[in-house]
Short mmCIF file of N, CA and C in Angstrom, two decimals:
data_model
loop_
_atom_site.label_atom_id
_atom_site.label_comp_id
_atom_site.label_asym_id
_atom_site.label_seq_id
_atom_site.Cartn_x
_atom_site.Cartn_y
_atom_site.Cartn_z
N MET A 27 75.68 116.81 121.72
CA MET A 27 76.98 116.30 121.34
C MET A 27 77.44 117.03 120.08
N SER A 28 78.59 117.63 120.13
CA SER A 28 79.09 118.38 118.98
C SER A 28 80.06 117.52 118.17
N ILE A 29 80.14 117.86 116.91
CA ILE A 29 81.05 117.15 116.00
C ILE A 29 82.42 117.81 116.10
N PRO A 30 83.48 117.04 116.33
CA PRO A 30 84.81 117.64 116.44
C PRO A 30 85.27 118.19 115.08
N GLU A 31 85.99 119.29 115.15
CA GLU A 31 86.53 119.87 113.92
C GLU A 31 87.75 119.08 113.47
N LEU A 32 87.90 118.97 112.17
CA LEU A 32 89.05 118.26 111.62
C LEU A 32 90.22 119.22 111.45
N SER A 33 91.42 118.69 111.59
CA SER A 33 92.63 119.49 111.39
C SER A 33 92.90 119.64 109.89
N PHE A 34 93.81 120.53 109.56
CA PHE A 34 94.23 120.72 108.17
C PHE A 34 94.71 119.40 107.58
N GLU A 35 95.49 118.66 108.35
CA GLU A 35 96.05 117.39 107.88
C GLU A 35 94.97 116.34 107.64
N GLN A 36 93.95 116.33 108.49
CA GLN A 36 92.85 115.38 108.30
C GLN A 36 92.06 115.71 107.04
N TRP A 37 91.80 117.00 106.81
CA TRP A 37 91.12 117.41 105.57
C TRP A 37 91.99 117.07 104.37
N ALA A 38 93.30 117.26 104.50
CA ALA A 38 94.23 116.95 103.39
C ALA A 38 94.18 115.46 103.06
N LEU A 39 94.08 114.62 104.09
CA LEU A 39 93.98 113.18 103.86
C LEU A 39 92.71 112.84 103.09
N ILE A 40 91.61 113.47 103.46
CA ILE A 40 90.34 113.25 102.75
C ILE A 40 90.50 113.66 101.28
N ALA A 41 91.13 114.81 101.06
CA ALA A 41 91.36 115.28 99.68
C ALA A 41 92.24 114.29 98.91
N ASP A 42 93.25 113.75 99.57
CA ASP A 42 94.16 112.80 98.92
C ASP A 42 93.47 111.48 98.58
N ILE A 43 92.47 111.11 99.34
CA ILE A 43 91.77 109.84 99.13
C ILE A 43 90.72 109.94 98.02
N TYR A 44 90.22 111.15 97.74
CA TYR A 44 89.09 111.32 96.82
C TYR A 44 89.35 110.73 95.44
N THR A 45 90.43 111.10 94.79
CA THR A 45 90.68 110.62 93.43
C THR A 45 90.89 109.11 93.38
N PRO A 46 91.65 108.51 94.29
CA PRO A 46 91.75 107.05 94.26
C PRO A 46 90.39 106.35 94.42
N VAL A 47 89.49 106.92 95.21
CA VAL A 47 88.15 106.34 95.33
C VAL A 47 87.44 106.40 93.98
N LEU A 48 87.56 107.52 93.28
CA LEU A 48 86.96 107.64 91.95
C LEU A 48 87.56 106.61 90.99
N VAL A 49 88.86 106.40 91.07
CA VAL A 49 89.52 105.41 90.21
C VAL A 49 88.97 104.02 90.48
N VAL A 50 88.79 103.67 91.73
CA VAL A 50 88.25 102.35 92.09
C VAL A 50 86.83 102.19 91.52
N ILE A 51 86.02 103.23 91.63
CA ILE A 51 84.66 103.17 91.08
C ILE A 51 84.71 103.00 89.56
N SER A 52 85.60 103.74 88.90
CA SER A 52 85.73 103.60 87.44
C SER A 52 86.20 102.21 87.05
N LEU A 53 87.13 101.66 87.81
CA LEU A 53 87.58 100.29 87.54
C LEU A 53 86.44 99.29 87.70
N LYS A 54 85.61 99.50 88.70
CA LYS A 54 84.45 98.62 88.89
C LYS A 54 83.50 98.73 87.69
N LEU A 55 83.28 99.95 87.20
CA LEU A 55 82.43 100.14 86.02
C LEU A 55 83.04 99.47 84.80
N LEU A 56 84.35 99.54 84.65
CA LEU A 56 85.02 98.86 83.54
C LEU A 56 84.88 97.35 83.68
N TYR A 57 84.99 96.85 84.88
CA TYR A 57 84.84 95.42 85.13
C TYR A 57 83.44 94.94 84.74
N LEU A 58 82.43 95.76 85.02
CA LEU A 58 81.04 95.40 84.71
C LEU A 58 80.73 95.50 83.22
N SER A 59 81.57 96.20 82.50
CA SER A 59 81.41 96.35 81.06
C SER A 59 82.20 95.23 80.37
N SER A 60 81.97 95.05 79.07
CA SER A 60 82.74 94.01 78.38
C SER A 60 82.86 94.34 76.90
N GLY A 61 83.79 93.67 76.25
CA GLY A 61 83.95 93.78 74.80
C GLY A 61 84.25 95.18 74.31
N ASP A 62 83.61 95.54 73.20
CA ASP A 62 83.85 96.84 72.58
C ASP A 62 83.52 98.02 73.49
N PRO A 63 82.41 97.97 74.25
CA PRO A 63 82.15 99.10 75.16
C PRO A 63 83.28 99.32 76.17
N ARG A 64 83.82 98.24 76.72
CA ARG A 64 84.93 98.37 77.68
C ARG A 64 86.14 98.99 77.01
N LYS A 65 86.48 98.52 75.82
CA LYS A 65 87.62 99.08 75.09
C LYS A 65 87.42 100.56 74.81
N ALA A 66 86.20 100.94 74.43
CA ALA A 66 85.90 102.34 74.16
C ALA A 66 86.04 103.19 75.42
N GLU A 67 85.56 102.67 76.55
CA GLU A 67 85.68 103.39 77.82
C GLU A 67 87.14 103.58 78.21
N ILE A 68 87.94 102.54 78.06
CA ILE A 68 89.36 102.64 78.40
C ILE A 68 90.03 103.69 77.53
N LYS A 69 89.74 103.67 76.23
CA LYS A 69 90.32 104.66 75.32
C LYS A 69 89.89 106.07 75.71
N ALA A 70 88.61 106.24 76.04
CA ALA A 70 88.11 107.57 76.43
C ALA A 70 88.76 108.04 77.73
N LEU A 71 88.90 107.13 78.69
CA LEU A 71 89.55 107.50 79.96
C LEU A 71 91.01 107.89 79.74
N LEU A 72 91.72 107.12 78.93
CA LEU A 72 93.12 107.46 78.63
C LEU A 72 93.22 108.77 77.87
N ALA A 73 92.33 108.98 76.92
CA ALA A 73 92.36 110.21 76.12
C ALA A 73 92.03 111.43 76.97
N THR A 74 91.01 111.33 77.83
CA THR A 74 90.67 112.50 78.66
C THR A 74 91.76 112.77 79.70
N THR A 75 92.40 111.72 80.19
CA THR A 75 93.54 111.93 81.09
C THR A 75 94.67 112.63 80.35
N ALA A 76 94.92 112.22 79.12
CA ALA A 76 95.94 112.89 78.30
C ALA A 76 95.59 114.35 78.07
N VAL A 77 94.32 114.64 77.83
CA VAL A 77 93.88 116.03 77.63
C VAL A 77 94.21 116.87 78.87
N VAL A 78 93.97 116.31 80.06
CA VAL A 78 94.26 117.04 81.30
C VAL A 78 95.74 117.38 81.39
N TYR A 79 96.60 116.41 81.12
CA TYR A 79 98.04 116.64 81.27
C TYR A 79 98.63 117.45 80.12
N ILE A 80 98.16 117.26 78.92
CA ILE A 80 98.62 118.10 77.80
C ILE A 80 98.23 119.55 78.07
N SER A 81 97.03 119.75 78.58
CA SER A 81 96.59 121.11 78.93
C SER A 81 97.47 121.72 80.01
N MET A 82 97.87 120.90 80.98
CA MET A 82 98.76 121.38 82.04
C MET A 82 100.09 121.84 81.44
N PHE A 83 100.65 121.03 80.54
CA PHE A 83 101.92 121.39 79.91
C PHE A 83 101.77 122.64 79.04
N LEU A 84 100.66 122.75 78.31
CA LEU A 84 100.42 123.95 77.51
C LEU A 84 100.30 125.18 78.39
N ASP A 85 99.61 125.03 79.51
CA ASP A 85 99.48 126.16 80.44
C ASP A 85 100.84 126.54 81.02
N ASP A 86 101.64 125.55 81.38
CA ASP A 86 102.98 125.84 81.89
C ASP A 86 103.83 126.58 80.86
N TYR A 87 103.72 126.16 79.61
CA TYR A 87 104.54 126.76 78.54
C TYR A 87 104.06 128.15 78.15
N PHE A 88 102.73 128.30 77.97
CA PHE A 88 102.18 129.56 77.48
C PHE A 88 101.64 130.48 78.58
N SER A 89 101.63 130.04 79.81
CA SER A 89 101.10 130.82 80.94
C SER A 89 99.69 131.33 80.67
N ILE A 90 98.82 130.42 80.25
CA ILE A 90 97.45 130.78 79.89
C ILE A 90 96.66 131.21 81.13
N TRP A 91 96.61 130.37 82.14
CA TRP A 91 95.83 130.70 83.35
C TRP A 91 96.42 131.89 84.09
N PRO A 92 97.73 131.99 84.25
CA PRO A 92 98.27 133.18 84.92
C PRO A 92 97.92 134.49 84.20
N ALA A 93 97.66 134.42 82.90
CA ALA A 93 97.31 135.63 82.15
C ALA A 93 96.02 136.27 82.67
N PHE A 94 95.14 135.47 83.29
CA PHE A 94 93.93 136.06 83.88
C PHE A 94 93.88 135.83 85.39
N GLY A 95 95.06 135.72 85.99
CA GLY A 95 95.16 135.67 87.44
C GLY A 95 94.70 134.37 88.06
N ALA A 96 94.83 133.28 87.32
CA ALA A 96 94.36 131.99 87.83
C ALA A 96 95.46 130.94 87.70
N ASP A 97 95.14 129.73 88.13
CA ASP A 97 96.06 128.61 88.09
C ASP A 97 95.30 127.39 87.56
N TYR A 98 95.82 126.76 86.53
CA TYR A 98 95.19 125.54 86.00
C TYR A 98 95.16 124.49 87.10
N SER A 99 94.00 123.86 87.30
CA SER A 99 93.83 122.90 88.38
C SER A 99 93.85 121.47 87.85
N THR A 100 95.02 120.87 87.85
CA THR A 100 95.16 119.49 87.40
C THR A 100 94.34 118.55 88.29
N HIS A 101 94.30 118.84 89.59
CA HIS A 101 93.50 118.02 90.51
C HIS A 101 92.04 118.00 90.09
N SER A 102 91.50 119.17 89.75
CA SER A 102 90.10 119.24 89.30
C SER A 102 89.91 118.47 88.01
N GLY A 103 90.86 118.61 87.10
CA GLY A 103 90.77 117.94 85.81
C GLY A 103 90.78 116.43 85.93
N ILE A 104 91.67 115.90 86.75
CA ILE A 104 91.74 114.44 86.92
C ILE A 104 90.48 113.93 87.60
N ALA A 105 89.99 114.65 88.60
CA ALA A 105 88.73 114.24 89.24
C ALA A 105 87.61 114.23 88.21
N LEU A 106 87.59 115.23 87.33
CA LEU A 106 86.55 115.31 86.31
C LEU A 106 86.61 114.12 85.35
N VAL A 107 87.80 113.64 85.02
CA VAL A 107 87.94 112.45 84.15
C VAL A 107 87.07 111.32 84.67
N PHE A 108 87.19 111.04 85.95
CA PHE A 108 86.50 109.88 86.52
C PHE A 108 85.04 110.19 86.86
N VAL A 109 84.74 111.41 87.25
CA VAL A 109 83.34 111.79 87.50
C VAL A 109 82.55 111.69 86.20
N VAL A 110 83.11 112.15 85.10
CA VAL A 110 82.42 112.04 83.80
C VAL A 110 82.18 110.58 83.46
N HIS A 111 83.16 109.73 83.68
CA HIS A 111 82.98 108.29 83.41
C HIS A 111 81.83 107.73 84.24
N ILE A 112 81.80 108.08 85.52
CA ILE A 112 80.73 107.60 86.40
C ILE A 112 79.38 108.12 85.92
N ILE A 113 79.32 109.38 85.53
CA ILE A 113 78.06 109.97 85.05
C ILE A 113 77.58 109.25 83.79
N ILE A 114 78.48 108.98 82.88
CA ILE A 114 78.11 108.35 81.61
C ILE A 114 77.65 106.91 81.81
N LYS A 115 78.28 106.19 82.71
CA LYS A 115 78.06 104.75 82.82
C LYS A 115 77.14 104.32 83.97
N SER A 116 76.61 105.26 84.74
CA SER A 116 75.85 104.89 85.94
C SER A 116 74.40 105.33 85.88
N ALA A 117 73.63 104.83 86.82
CA ALA A 117 72.23 105.22 86.99
C ALA A 117 72.17 106.63 87.58
N TRP A 118 70.98 107.22 87.55
CA TRP A 118 70.83 108.63 87.92
C TRP A 118 71.27 108.91 89.35
N ARG A 119 71.04 108.03 90.30
CA ARG A 119 71.45 108.29 91.69
C ARG A 119 72.97 108.39 91.80
N ALA A 120 73.67 107.50 91.12
CA ALA A 120 75.13 107.56 91.13
C ALA A 120 75.62 108.82 90.43
N ARG A 121 74.91 109.25 89.40
CA ARG A 121 75.27 110.50 88.72
C ARG A 121 75.18 111.68 89.66
N ILE A 122 74.07 111.74 90.40
CA ILE A 122 73.88 112.84 91.37
C ILE A 122 74.98 112.80 92.43
N LEU A 123 75.27 111.61 92.94
CA LEU A 123 76.34 111.46 93.94
C LEU A 123 77.70 111.87 93.38
N ALA A 124 77.97 111.50 92.14
CA ALA A 124 79.25 111.85 91.52
C ALA A 124 79.39 113.36 91.38
N ILE A 125 78.33 114.01 90.93
CA ILE A 125 78.37 115.47 90.79
C ILE A 125 78.51 116.12 92.16
N GLY A 126 77.73 115.65 93.12
CA GLY A 126 77.82 116.19 94.48
C GLY A 126 79.19 115.99 95.09
N SER A 127 79.79 114.83 94.84
CA SER A 127 81.13 114.57 95.38
C SER A 127 82.16 115.51 94.75
N LEU A 128 82.02 115.78 93.46
CA LEU A 128 82.95 116.71 92.81
C LEU A 128 82.81 118.11 93.39
N LEU A 129 81.57 118.55 93.59
CA LEU A 129 81.35 119.88 94.19
C LEU A 129 81.93 119.94 95.60
N ALA A 130 81.76 118.87 96.37
CA ALA A 130 82.33 118.83 97.72
C ALA A 130 83.86 118.85 97.67
N TYR A 131 84.43 118.14 96.70
CA TYR A 131 85.89 118.12 96.53
C TYR A 131 86.41 119.50 96.17
N LEU A 132 85.71 120.19 95.28
CA LEU A 132 86.11 121.55 94.92
C LEU A 132 86.07 122.46 96.14
N GLN A 133 85.03 122.33 96.94
CA GLN A 133 84.93 123.12 98.17
C GLN A 133 86.07 122.79 99.12
N LEU A 134 86.39 121.51 99.23
CA LEU A 134 87.49 121.09 100.10
C LEU A 134 88.82 121.67 99.61
N MET A 135 89.06 121.64 98.31
CA MET A 135 90.31 122.23 97.78
C MET A 135 90.37 123.73 98.06
N HIS A 136 89.21 124.39 97.98
CA HIS A 136 89.18 125.82 98.30
C HIS A 136 89.44 126.02 99.80
N HIS A 137 88.81 125.22 100.63
CA HIS A 137 89.00 125.29 102.08
C HIS A 137 90.47 125.11 102.46
N GLN A 138 91.15 124.21 101.76
CA GLN A 138 92.55 123.91 102.04
C GLN A 138 93.50 124.91 101.37
N HIS A 139 92.95 125.85 100.63
CA HIS A 139 93.72 126.87 99.89
C HIS A 139 94.62 126.25 98.82
N TYR A 140 94.17 125.12 98.25
CA TYR A 140 94.90 124.52 97.14
C TYR A 140 94.63 125.30 95.85
N HIS A 141 93.37 125.72 95.68
CA HIS A 141 92.96 126.45 94.48
C HIS A 141 91.84 127.42 94.82
N THR A 142 91.70 128.43 93.96
CA THR A 142 90.57 129.35 94.09
C THR A 142 89.40 128.80 93.28
N TYR A 143 88.22 129.38 93.51
CA TYR A 143 87.07 128.98 92.71
C TYR A 143 87.31 129.29 91.23
N LEU A 144 88.00 130.39 90.95
CA LEU A 144 88.32 130.74 89.56
C LEU A 144 89.21 129.67 88.93
N ASP A 145 90.22 129.23 89.64
CA ASP A 145 91.11 128.17 89.13
C ASP A 145 90.30 126.94 88.72
N MET A 146 89.49 126.48 89.65
CA MET A 146 88.77 125.22 89.45
C MET A 146 87.66 125.36 88.41
N SER A 147 86.87 126.42 88.50
CA SER A 147 85.75 126.56 87.56
C SER A 147 86.26 126.80 86.14
N SER A 148 87.30 127.60 85.98
CA SER A 148 87.83 127.85 84.63
C SER A 148 88.42 126.57 84.04
N THR A 149 89.08 125.78 84.86
CA THR A 149 89.62 124.50 84.39
C THR A 149 88.50 123.58 83.93
N LEU A 150 87.45 123.46 84.74
CA LEU A 150 86.34 122.55 84.39
C LEU A 150 85.58 123.05 83.17
N ILE A 151 85.36 124.35 83.08
CA ILE A 151 84.66 124.91 81.92
C ILE A 151 85.46 124.67 80.64
N TYR A 152 86.77 124.78 80.74
CA TYR A 152 87.64 124.51 79.60
C TYR A 152 87.62 123.02 79.21
N LEU A 153 87.69 122.14 80.21
CA LEU A 153 87.81 120.71 79.94
C LEU A 153 86.51 120.03 79.51
N LEU A 154 85.39 120.46 80.04
CA LEU A 154 84.13 119.76 79.76
C LEU A 154 83.83 119.59 78.27
N PRO A 155 83.93 120.63 77.45
CA PRO A 155 83.67 120.41 76.01
C PRO A 155 84.67 119.46 75.37
N LEU A 156 85.92 119.50 75.82
CA LEU A 156 86.93 118.59 75.27
C LEU A 156 86.61 117.14 75.66
N PHE A 157 86.15 116.96 76.88
CA PHE A 157 85.76 115.61 77.32
C PHE A 157 84.55 115.12 76.54
N TRP A 158 83.60 116.02 76.31
CA TRP A 158 82.40 115.64 75.54
C TRP A 158 82.80 115.16 74.15
N LEU A 159 83.68 115.92 73.49
CA LEU A 159 84.15 115.52 72.16
C LEU A 159 84.90 114.19 72.22
N THR A 160 85.70 114.01 73.24
CA THR A 160 86.47 112.78 73.38
C THR A 160 85.56 111.58 73.57
N TRP A 161 84.60 111.68 74.49
CA TRP A 161 83.70 110.56 74.72
C TRP A 161 82.85 110.27 73.49
N ARG A 162 82.47 111.31 72.77
CA ARG A 162 81.72 111.11 71.52
C ARG A 162 82.56 110.35 70.51
N GLN A 163 83.83 110.68 70.45
CA GLN A 163 84.74 110.04 69.50
C GLN A 163 84.88 108.54 69.79
N PHE A 164 84.93 108.19 71.06
CA PHE A 164 85.19 106.80 71.43
C PHE A 164 83.94 106.00 71.75
N ALA A 165 82.79 106.63 71.70
CA ALA A 165 81.54 105.91 72.00
C ALA A 165 81.34 104.78 70.99
N VAL A 166 80.89 103.67 71.50
CA VAL A 166 80.61 102.52 70.62
C VAL A 166 79.36 102.84 69.82
N LYS A 167 79.48 102.73 68.51
CA LYS A 167 78.35 103.01 67.62
C LYS A 167 77.44 101.80 67.57
N ARG A 168 76.15 102.05 67.74
CA ARG A 168 75.17 100.97 67.66
C ARG A 168 74.71 100.81 66.22
N ALA A 169 74.56 99.59 65.80
CA ALA A 169 74.04 99.31 64.46
C ALA A 169 72.51 99.35 64.53
N ASP A 170 71.92 100.37 63.93
CA ASP A 170 70.45 100.50 63.95
C ASP A 170 69.82 99.90 62.73
#
């Protein structure tokens, strides 16, 4: 028995569903958190989302990615916002699944010709250190 191939539209639907699924998982993690940690997570999520969109506007204005033949991938950046949250707040199995899901999503975007590997990898390499700094800034400090 062979597996039927999916159409372009079916793959597009899967791509469209990916980020909302990540949002639902992040909301569940926020629900499970409380008090200061929850507030810190919300601030970090809002700040990293702002970083993604500010970067998009800067790229549009200064043509940063086109200067090296690429395109800033807002889709990759927004997915990374929630994958990072899942990685930070979850057990190791969920972390592995989150990373694997992001890699699968990147492959799907390439398959659909939404972005090149250069677009997506350069966007993620640029955003990861900014996200690290952001999460560090908003992390709840423990009194030792």
